[in-house]
GROMACS .gro file of C-alpha atoms in nm:
model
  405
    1UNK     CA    1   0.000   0.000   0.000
    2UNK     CA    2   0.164   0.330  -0.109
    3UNK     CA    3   0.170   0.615   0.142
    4UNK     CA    4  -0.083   0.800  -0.066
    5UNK     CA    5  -0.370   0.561  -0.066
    6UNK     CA    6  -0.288   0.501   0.342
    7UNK     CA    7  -0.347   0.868   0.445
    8UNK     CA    8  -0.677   0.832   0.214
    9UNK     CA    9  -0.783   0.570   0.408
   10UNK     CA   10  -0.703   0.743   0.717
   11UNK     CA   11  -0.919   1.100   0.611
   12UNK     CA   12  -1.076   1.031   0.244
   13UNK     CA   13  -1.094   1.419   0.282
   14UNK     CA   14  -0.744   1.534   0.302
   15UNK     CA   15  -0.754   1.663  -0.066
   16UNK     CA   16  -1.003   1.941   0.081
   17UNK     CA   17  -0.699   2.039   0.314
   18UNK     CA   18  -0.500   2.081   0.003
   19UNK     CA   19  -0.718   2.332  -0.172
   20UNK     CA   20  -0.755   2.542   0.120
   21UNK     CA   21  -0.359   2.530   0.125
   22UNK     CA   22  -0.334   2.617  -0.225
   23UNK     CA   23  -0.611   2.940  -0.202
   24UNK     CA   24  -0.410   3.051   0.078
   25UNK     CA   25  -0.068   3.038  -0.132
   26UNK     CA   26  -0.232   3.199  -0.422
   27UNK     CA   27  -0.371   3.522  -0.169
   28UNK     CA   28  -0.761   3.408  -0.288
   29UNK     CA   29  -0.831   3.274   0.053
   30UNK     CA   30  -1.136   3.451   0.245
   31UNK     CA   31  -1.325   3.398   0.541
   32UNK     CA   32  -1.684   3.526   0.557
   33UNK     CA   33  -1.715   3.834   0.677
   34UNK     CA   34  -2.036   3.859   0.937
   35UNK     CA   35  -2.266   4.146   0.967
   36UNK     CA   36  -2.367   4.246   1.321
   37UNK     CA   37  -2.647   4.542   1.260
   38UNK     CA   38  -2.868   4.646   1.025
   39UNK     CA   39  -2.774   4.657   0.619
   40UNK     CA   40  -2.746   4.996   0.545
   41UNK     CA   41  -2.543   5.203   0.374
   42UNK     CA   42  -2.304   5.193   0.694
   43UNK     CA   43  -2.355   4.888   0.911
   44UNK     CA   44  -2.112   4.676   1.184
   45UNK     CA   45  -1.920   4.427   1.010
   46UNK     CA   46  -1.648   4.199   1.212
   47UNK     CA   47  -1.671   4.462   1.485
   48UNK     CA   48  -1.616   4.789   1.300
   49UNK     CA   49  -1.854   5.024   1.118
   50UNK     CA   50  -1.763   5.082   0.746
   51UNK     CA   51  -1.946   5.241   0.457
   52UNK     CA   52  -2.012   4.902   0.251
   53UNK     CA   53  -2.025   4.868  -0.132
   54UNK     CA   54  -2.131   4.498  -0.178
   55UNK     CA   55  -2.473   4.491  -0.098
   56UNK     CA   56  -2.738   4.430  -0.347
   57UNK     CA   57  -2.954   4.654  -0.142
   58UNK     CA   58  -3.005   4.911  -0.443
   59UNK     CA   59  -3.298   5.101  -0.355
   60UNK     CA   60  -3.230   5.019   0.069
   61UNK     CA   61  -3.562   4.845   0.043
   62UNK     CA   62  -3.468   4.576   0.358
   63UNK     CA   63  -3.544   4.840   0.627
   64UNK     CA   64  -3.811   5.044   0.423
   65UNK     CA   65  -4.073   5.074   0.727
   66UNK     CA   66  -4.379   4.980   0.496
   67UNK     CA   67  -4.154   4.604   0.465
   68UNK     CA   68  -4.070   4.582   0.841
   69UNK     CA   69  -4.468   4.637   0.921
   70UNK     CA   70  -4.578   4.403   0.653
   71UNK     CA   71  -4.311   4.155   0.774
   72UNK     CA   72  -4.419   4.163   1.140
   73UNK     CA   73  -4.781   4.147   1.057
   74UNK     CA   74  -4.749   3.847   0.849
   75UNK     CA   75  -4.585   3.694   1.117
   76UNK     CA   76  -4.866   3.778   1.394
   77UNK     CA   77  -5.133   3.670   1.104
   78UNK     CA   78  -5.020   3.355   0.941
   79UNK     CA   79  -4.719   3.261   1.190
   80UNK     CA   80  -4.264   3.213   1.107
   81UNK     CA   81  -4.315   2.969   0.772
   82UNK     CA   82  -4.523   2.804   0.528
   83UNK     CA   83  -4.549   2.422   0.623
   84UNK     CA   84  -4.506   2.287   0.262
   85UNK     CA   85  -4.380   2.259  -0.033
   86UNK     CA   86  -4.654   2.473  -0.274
   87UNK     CA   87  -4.774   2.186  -0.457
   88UNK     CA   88  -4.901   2.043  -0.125
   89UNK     CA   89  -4.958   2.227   0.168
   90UNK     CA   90  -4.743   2.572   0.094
   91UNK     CA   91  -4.956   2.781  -0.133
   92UNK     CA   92  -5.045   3.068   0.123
   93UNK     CA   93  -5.332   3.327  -0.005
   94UNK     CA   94  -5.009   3.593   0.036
   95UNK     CA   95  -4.789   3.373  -0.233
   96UNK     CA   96  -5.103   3.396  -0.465
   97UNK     CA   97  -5.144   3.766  -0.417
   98UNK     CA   98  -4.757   3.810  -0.487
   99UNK     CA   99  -4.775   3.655  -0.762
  100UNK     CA  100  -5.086   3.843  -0.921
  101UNK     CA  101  -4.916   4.195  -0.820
  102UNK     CA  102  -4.556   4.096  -0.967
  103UNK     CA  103  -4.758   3.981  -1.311
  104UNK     CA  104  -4.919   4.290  -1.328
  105UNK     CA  105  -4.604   4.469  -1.239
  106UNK     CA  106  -4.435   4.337  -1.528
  107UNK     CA  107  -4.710   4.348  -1.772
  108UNK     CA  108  -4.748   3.946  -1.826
  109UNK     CA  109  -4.979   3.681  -1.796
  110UNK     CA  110  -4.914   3.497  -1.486
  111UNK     CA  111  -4.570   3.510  -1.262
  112UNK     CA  112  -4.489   3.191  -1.040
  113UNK     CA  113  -4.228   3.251  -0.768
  114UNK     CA  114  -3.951   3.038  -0.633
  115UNK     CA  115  -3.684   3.016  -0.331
  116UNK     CA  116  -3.420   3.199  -0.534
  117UNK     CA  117  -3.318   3.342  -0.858
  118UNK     CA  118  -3.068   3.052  -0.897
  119UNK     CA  119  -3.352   2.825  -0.899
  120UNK     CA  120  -3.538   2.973  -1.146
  121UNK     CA  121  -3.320   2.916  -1.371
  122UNK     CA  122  -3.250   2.558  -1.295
  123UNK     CA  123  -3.609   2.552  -1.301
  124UNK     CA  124  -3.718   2.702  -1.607
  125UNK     CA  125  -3.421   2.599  -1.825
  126UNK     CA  126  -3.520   2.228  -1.856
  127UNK     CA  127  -3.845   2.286  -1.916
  128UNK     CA  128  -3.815   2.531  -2.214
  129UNK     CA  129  -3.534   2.381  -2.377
  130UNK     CA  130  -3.582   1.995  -2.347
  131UNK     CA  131  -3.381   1.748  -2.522
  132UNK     CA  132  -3.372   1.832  -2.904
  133UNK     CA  133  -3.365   2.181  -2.862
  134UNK     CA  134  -3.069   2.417  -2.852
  135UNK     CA  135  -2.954   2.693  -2.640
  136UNK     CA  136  -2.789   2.971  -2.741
  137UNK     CA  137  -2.583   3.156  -2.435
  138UNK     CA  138  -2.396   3.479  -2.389
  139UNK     CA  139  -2.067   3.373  -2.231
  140UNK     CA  140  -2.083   3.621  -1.966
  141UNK     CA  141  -2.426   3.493  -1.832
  142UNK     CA  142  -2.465   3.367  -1.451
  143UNK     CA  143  -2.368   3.132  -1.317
  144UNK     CA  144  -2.700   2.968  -1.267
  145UNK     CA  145  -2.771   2.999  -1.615
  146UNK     CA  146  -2.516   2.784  -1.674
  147UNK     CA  147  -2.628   2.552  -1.427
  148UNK     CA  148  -2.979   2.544  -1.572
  149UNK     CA  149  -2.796   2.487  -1.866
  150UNK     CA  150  -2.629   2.205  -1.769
  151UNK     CA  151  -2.944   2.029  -1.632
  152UNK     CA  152  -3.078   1.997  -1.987
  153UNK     CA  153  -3.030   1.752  -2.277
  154UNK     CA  154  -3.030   2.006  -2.505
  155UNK     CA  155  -2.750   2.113  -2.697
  156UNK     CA  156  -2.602   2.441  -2.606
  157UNK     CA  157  -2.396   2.765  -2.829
  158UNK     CA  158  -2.221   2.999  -2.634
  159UNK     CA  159  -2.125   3.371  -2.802
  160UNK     CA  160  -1.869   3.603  -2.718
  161UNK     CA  161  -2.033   3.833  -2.457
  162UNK     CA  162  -2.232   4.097  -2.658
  163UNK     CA  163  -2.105   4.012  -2.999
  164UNK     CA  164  -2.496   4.011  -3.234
  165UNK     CA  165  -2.267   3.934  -3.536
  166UNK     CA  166  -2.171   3.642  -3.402
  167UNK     CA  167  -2.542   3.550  -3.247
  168UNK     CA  168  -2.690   3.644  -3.565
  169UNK     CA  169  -2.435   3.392  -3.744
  170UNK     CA  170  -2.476   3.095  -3.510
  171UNK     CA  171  -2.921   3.143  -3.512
  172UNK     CA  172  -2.812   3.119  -3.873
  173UNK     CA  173  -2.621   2.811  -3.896
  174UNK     CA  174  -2.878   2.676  -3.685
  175UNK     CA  175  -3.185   2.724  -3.899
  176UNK     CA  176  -2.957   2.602  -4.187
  177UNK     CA  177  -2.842   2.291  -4.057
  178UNK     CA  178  -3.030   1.948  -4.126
  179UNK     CA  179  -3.382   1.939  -3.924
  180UNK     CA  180  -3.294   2.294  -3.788
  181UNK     CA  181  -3.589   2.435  -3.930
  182UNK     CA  182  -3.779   2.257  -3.696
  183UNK     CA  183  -3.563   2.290  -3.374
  184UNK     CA  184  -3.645   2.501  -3.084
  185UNK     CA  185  -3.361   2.763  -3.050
  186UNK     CA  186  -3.396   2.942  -2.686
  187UNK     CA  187  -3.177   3.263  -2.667
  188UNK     CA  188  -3.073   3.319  -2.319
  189UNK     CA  189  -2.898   3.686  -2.156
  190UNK     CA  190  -2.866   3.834  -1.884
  191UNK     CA  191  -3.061   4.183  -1.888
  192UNK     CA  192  -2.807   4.343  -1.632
  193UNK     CA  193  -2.428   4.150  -1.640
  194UNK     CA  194  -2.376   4.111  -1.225
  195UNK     CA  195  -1.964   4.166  -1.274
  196UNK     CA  196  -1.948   4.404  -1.526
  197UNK     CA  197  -2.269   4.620  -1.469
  198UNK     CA  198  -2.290   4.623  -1.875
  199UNK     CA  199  -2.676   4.606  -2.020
  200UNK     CA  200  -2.736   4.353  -2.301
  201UNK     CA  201  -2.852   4.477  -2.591
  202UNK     CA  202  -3.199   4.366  -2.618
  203UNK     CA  203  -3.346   4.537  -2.860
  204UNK     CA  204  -3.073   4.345  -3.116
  205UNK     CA  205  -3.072   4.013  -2.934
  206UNK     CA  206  -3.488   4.018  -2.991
  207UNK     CA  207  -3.430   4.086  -3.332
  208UNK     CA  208  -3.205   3.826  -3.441
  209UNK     CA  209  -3.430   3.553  -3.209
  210UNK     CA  210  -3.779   3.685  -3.404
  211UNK     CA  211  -3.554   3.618  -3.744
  212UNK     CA  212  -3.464   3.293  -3.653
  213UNK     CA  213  -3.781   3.220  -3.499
  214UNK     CA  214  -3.622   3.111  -3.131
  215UNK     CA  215  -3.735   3.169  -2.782
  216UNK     CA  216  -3.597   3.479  -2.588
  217UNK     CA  217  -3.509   3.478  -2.234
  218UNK     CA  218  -3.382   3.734  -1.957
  219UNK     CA  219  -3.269   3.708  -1.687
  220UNK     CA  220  -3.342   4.046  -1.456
  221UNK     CA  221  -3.249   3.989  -1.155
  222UNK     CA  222  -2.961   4.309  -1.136
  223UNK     CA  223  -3.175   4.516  -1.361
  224UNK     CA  224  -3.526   4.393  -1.141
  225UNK     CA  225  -3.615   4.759  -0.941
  226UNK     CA  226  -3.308   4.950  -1.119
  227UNK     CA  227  -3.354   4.968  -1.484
  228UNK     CA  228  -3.712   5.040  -1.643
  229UNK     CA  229  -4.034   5.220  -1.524
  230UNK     CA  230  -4.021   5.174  -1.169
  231UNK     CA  231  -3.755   4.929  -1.179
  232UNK     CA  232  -3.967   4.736  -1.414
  233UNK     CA  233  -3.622   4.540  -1.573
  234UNK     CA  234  -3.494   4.548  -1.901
  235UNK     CA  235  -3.769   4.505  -2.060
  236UNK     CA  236  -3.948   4.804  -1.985
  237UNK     CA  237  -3.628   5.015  -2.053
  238UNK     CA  238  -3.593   4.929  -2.396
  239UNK     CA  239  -3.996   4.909  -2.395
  240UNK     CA  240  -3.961   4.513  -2.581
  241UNK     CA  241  -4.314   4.396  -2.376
  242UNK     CA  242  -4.458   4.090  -2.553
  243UNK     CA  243  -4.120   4.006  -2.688
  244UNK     CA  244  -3.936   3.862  -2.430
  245UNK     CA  245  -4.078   3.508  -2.386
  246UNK     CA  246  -3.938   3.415  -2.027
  247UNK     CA  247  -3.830   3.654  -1.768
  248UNK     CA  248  -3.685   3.560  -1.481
  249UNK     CA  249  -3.631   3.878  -1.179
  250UNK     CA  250  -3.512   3.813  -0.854
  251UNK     CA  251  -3.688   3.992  -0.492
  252UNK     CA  252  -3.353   3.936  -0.294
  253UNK     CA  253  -3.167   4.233  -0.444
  254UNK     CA  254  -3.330   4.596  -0.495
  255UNK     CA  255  -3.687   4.453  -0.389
  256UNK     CA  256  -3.471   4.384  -0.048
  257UNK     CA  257  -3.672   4.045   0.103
  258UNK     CA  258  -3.535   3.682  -0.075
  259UNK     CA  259  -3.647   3.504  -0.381
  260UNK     CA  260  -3.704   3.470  -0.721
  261UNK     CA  261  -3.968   3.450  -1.035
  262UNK     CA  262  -4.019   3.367  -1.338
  263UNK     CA  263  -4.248   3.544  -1.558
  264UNK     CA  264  -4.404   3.492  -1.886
  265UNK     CA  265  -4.748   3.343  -2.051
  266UNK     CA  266  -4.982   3.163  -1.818
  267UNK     CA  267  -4.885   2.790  -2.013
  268UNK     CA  268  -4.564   2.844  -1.855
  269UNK     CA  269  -4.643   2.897  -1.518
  270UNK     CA  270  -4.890   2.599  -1.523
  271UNK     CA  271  -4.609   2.350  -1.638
  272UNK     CA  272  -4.358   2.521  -1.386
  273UNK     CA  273  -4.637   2.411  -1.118
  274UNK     CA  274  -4.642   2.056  -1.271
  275UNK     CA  275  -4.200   2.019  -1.367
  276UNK     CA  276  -3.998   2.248  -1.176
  277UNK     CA  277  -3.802   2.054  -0.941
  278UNK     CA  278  -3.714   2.331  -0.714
  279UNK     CA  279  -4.088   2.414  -0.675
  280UNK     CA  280  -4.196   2.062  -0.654
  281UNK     CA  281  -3.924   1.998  -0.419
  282UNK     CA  282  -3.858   2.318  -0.190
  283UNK     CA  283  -4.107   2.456   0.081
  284UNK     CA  284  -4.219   2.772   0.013
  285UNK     CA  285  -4.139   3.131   0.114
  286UNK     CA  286  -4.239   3.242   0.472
  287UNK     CA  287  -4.551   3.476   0.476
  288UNK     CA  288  -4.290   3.729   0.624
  289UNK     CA  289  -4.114   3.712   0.318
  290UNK     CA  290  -4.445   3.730   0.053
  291UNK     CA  291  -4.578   3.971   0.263
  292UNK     CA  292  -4.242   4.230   0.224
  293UNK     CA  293  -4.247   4.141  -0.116
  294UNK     CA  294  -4.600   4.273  -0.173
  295UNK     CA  295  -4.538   4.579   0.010
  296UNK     CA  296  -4.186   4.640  -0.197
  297UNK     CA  297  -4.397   4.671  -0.466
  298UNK     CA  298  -4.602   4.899  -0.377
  299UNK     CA  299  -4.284   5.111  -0.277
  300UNK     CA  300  -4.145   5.095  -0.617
  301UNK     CA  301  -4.499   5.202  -0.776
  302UNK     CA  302  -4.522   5.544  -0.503
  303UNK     CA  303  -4.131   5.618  -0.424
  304UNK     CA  304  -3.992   5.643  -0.785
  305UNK     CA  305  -3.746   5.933  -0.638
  306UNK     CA  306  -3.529   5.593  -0.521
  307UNK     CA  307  -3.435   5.467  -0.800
  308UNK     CA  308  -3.368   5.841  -0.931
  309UNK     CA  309  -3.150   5.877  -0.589
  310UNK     CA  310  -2.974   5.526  -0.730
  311UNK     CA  311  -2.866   5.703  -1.027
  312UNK     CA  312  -2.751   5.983  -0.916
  313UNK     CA  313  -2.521   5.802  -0.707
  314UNK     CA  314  -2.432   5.589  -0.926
  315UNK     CA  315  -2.295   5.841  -1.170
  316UNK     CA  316  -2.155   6.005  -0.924
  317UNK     CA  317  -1.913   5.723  -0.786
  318UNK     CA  318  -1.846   5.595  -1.127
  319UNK     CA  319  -1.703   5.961  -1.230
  320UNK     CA  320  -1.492   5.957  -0.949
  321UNK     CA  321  -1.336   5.647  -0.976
  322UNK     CA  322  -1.266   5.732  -1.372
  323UNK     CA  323  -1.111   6.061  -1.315
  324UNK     CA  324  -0.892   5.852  -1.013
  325UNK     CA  325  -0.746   5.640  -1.365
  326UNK     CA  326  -0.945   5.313  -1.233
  327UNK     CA  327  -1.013   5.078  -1.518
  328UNK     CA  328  -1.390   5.049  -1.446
  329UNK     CA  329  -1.459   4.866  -1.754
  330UNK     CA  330  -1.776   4.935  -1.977
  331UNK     CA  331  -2.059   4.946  -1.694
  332UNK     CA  332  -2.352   5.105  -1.721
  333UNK     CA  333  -2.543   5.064  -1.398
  334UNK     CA  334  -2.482   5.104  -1.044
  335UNK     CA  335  -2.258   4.777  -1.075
  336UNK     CA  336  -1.874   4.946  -1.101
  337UNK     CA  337  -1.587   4.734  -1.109
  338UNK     CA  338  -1.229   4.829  -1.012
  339UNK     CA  339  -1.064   4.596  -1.242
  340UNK     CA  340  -0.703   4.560  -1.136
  341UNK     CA  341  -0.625   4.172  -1.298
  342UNK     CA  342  -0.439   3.952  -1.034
  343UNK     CA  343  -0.648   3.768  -0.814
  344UNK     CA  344  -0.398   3.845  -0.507
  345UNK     CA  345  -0.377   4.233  -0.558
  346UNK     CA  346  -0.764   4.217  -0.606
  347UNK     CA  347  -0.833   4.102  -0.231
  348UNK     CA  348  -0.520   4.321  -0.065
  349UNK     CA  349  -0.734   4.587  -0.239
  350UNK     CA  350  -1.042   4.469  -0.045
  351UNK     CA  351  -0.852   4.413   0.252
  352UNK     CA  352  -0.688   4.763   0.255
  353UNK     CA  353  -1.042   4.939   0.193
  354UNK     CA  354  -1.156   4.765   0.465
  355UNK     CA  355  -0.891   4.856   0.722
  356UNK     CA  356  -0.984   5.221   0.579
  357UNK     CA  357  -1.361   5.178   0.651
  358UNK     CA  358  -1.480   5.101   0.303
  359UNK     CA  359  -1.646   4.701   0.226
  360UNK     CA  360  -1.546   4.618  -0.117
  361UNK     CA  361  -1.539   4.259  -0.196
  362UNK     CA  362  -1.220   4.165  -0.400
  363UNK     CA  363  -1.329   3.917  -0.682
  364UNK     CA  364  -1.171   3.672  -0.861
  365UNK     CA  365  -1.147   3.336  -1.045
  366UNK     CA  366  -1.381   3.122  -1.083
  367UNK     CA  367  -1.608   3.407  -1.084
  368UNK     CA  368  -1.423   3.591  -1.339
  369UNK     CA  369  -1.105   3.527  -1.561
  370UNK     CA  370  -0.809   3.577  -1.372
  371UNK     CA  371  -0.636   3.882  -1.552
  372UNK     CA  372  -0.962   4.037  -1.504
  373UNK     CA  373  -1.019   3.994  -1.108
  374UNK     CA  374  -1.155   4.298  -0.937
  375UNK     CA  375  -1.310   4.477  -0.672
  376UNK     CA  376  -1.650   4.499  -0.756
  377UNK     CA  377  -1.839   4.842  -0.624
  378UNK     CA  378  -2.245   4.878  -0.578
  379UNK     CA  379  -2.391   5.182  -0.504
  380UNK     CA  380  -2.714   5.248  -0.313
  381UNK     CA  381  -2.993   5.500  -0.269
  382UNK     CA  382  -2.879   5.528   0.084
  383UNK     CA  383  -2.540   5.678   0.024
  384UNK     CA  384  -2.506   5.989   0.109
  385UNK     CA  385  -2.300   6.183  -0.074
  386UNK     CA  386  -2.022   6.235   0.207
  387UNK     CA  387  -1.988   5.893   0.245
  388UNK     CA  388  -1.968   5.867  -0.139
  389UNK     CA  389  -1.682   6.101  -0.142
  390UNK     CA  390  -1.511   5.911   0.146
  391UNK     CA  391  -1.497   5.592  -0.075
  392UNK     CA  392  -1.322   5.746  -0.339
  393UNK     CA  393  -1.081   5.909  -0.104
  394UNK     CA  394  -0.999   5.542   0.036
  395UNK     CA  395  -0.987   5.429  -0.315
  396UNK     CA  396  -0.744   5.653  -0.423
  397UNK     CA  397  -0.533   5.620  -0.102
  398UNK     CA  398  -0.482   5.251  -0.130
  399UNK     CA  399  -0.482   5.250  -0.499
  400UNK     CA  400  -0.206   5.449  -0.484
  401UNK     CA  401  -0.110   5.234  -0.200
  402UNK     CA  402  -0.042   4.973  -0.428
  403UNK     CA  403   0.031   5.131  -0.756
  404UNK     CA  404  -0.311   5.051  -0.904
  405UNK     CA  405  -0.337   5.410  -1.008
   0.00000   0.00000   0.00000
């Protein structure tokens, strides 16, 4: 017996030891850091307060007052959970009346929600592309996109990240191929790109899907309460209604509370009810959480002056940062990234902000190609602009620091 197979007997988990070694050699190693107040725009986190950055918390919709009452009555009315998964026991009156306000909301037939936006996906996916058909994938999209992706026996196209040549050329070689005139083709972005804060462009990607005939679907979920009418998504901004097949938003991120959806025609969300493993299979949201849901909507509808405050921020910080030299890519929403390439200098970036008072998470690979790891910056409505003004002094401190600028 060789020395290697006896210490795998002795811990058949030693190889996990490894990795953790290897992060740690590489300077990609990080613990999680814990929050111990309230997510605002300046909150205790490991024992300090600091003017965070990472939240998803656009519109600072978690502590909105009309969520905290709805929250606490739904608790007093219909009690801490649901009891069951929806197909059994789970479907509360509240998830029904979500549902019916987030369809009319997004100006579609019928919405059905789920646990997360990652399970939407891995939801959905399967069930509109089954075996035979073939996706076609920007190669920036989410990772749980991919995932969903990978669930299905369908065959699968990736293009470079916003290239419509080269979408236009592969719907192409798909309707021209043997039998592809039958196929289903299901086109698949992201509305909002979560690392580079990019948009897709819709209006093109629609086009070349109603040419080829294929099924077009978006994912929302950082454009859901940002971009749009009232945070309406992507949709609404470029005004594409009844052209987008399958839309998937998210209520964990600017609407504040946890969750996903996906909306679309009311066929869909009846198979969804009958296919969807993570329906079939997952209990369903606490009233707590419907209930804050409903009443985020209703906040987005009557305090549009949010997601105005959003913007203003947002162009605010993203000037700064530019006229600091930071290479902040090509975003165009309140998602900035400080891309500074090493994976290493990335997180001693974070790790210096921090020590300065700013929460920046460093980011790096898997989540993004190596030479392109960053420090990826979101803006709320909740910044002031002081505190706006003190990030970029931190940024330019440390970036200087370590010769980023």
């Amino acid at each position: 017996m060789t020395d290697a197979v006896a210490a795998r007997r002795r811990n058949p988990l030693a190889f996990l030891d490894a990795e953790i070694d290897e992060l740690k050699a590489k300077g990609l190693y990080r613990r999680l850091r814990v929050i111990e107040s309230e997510q605002k725009s300046r909150c205790i986190i490991d024992g300090r307060e600091v003017i965070t950055l990472s939240s998803n918390n656009y519109l600072g919709l978690n502590t909105h007052p009309r969520l905290r009452e709805a929250a606490e009555t739904a608790v007093r009315e219909y009690g801490a959970g649901s009891g069951a998964v929806r197909t059994i026991a789970g479907t509360m009156s509240l998830h029904e009346e979500l549902e019916r306000r987030l369809a009319e909301f997004k100006r579609v037939e019928a919405v059905l929600t789920f646990q997360s936006g990652f399970t939407c996906n891995t939801g959905v996916i399967p069930i509109v592309a089954a075996e035979g058909a073939t996706i076609v994938s920007d190669a920036l999209n989410h990772a749980s996109i991919i995932d969903g992706i990978r669930l299905t026996k369908a065959d699968r196209k990736i293009f470079p990240h916003g290239d419509m040549e080269a979408l236009r050329g592969t719907l192409s070689e798909l309707r021209a191929a043997p039998g592809g005139a039958e196929r289903t083709v299901l086109v698949i972005t992201d509305g909002v790109f979560s690392m580079d804060g990019d948009i897709a462009r819709l209006p093109e990607i629609v086009d070349a899907a109603e040419e080829a005939e294929a099924i077009v679907m978006v994912d929302d979920a950082h454009a859901s309460g940002v971009l749009g009418r009232n945070g309406r998504g992507s949709i609404d901004h470029f005004d594409l209604h009844g052209r987008v097949h399958v839309q998937v938003g998210t209520l964990s991120k600017a609407i504040g509370v946890l969750g996903g959806y996906v909306a679309g025609p009311a066929a869909l969300r009846t198979v969804l009810e009958h296919r969807a493993r993570p329906f079939l299979f997952s209990t369903s949201h606490p009233p707590a959480v419907a209930a804050a849901c409903i009443a985020a909507i209703e906040v987005l509808e009557s305090e549009p002056e949010l997601i105005e405050r959003l913007w203003e921020n947002s162009r605010f910080f993203k000037a700064g940062l530019g006229r600091l030299g930071f290479d902040i890519g090509e975003s165009e929403t309140p998602i900035t990234p400080v891309i500074v390439g090493a994976g290493a200098l990335a997180m001693r970036l974070s790790d210096r902000l921090f020590e300065e008072g700013v929460f920046a998470m460093g980011i790096g690979f898997p989540t993004v190609p190596e030479e392109r790891s960053r420090v990826r910056t979101i803006v709320t409505a909740e910044h002031s602009r002081e505190e706006l003004q003190t990030c970029l002094a931190a940024f330019e401190k440390v970036g200087r620091e370590l010769a980023i600028i």
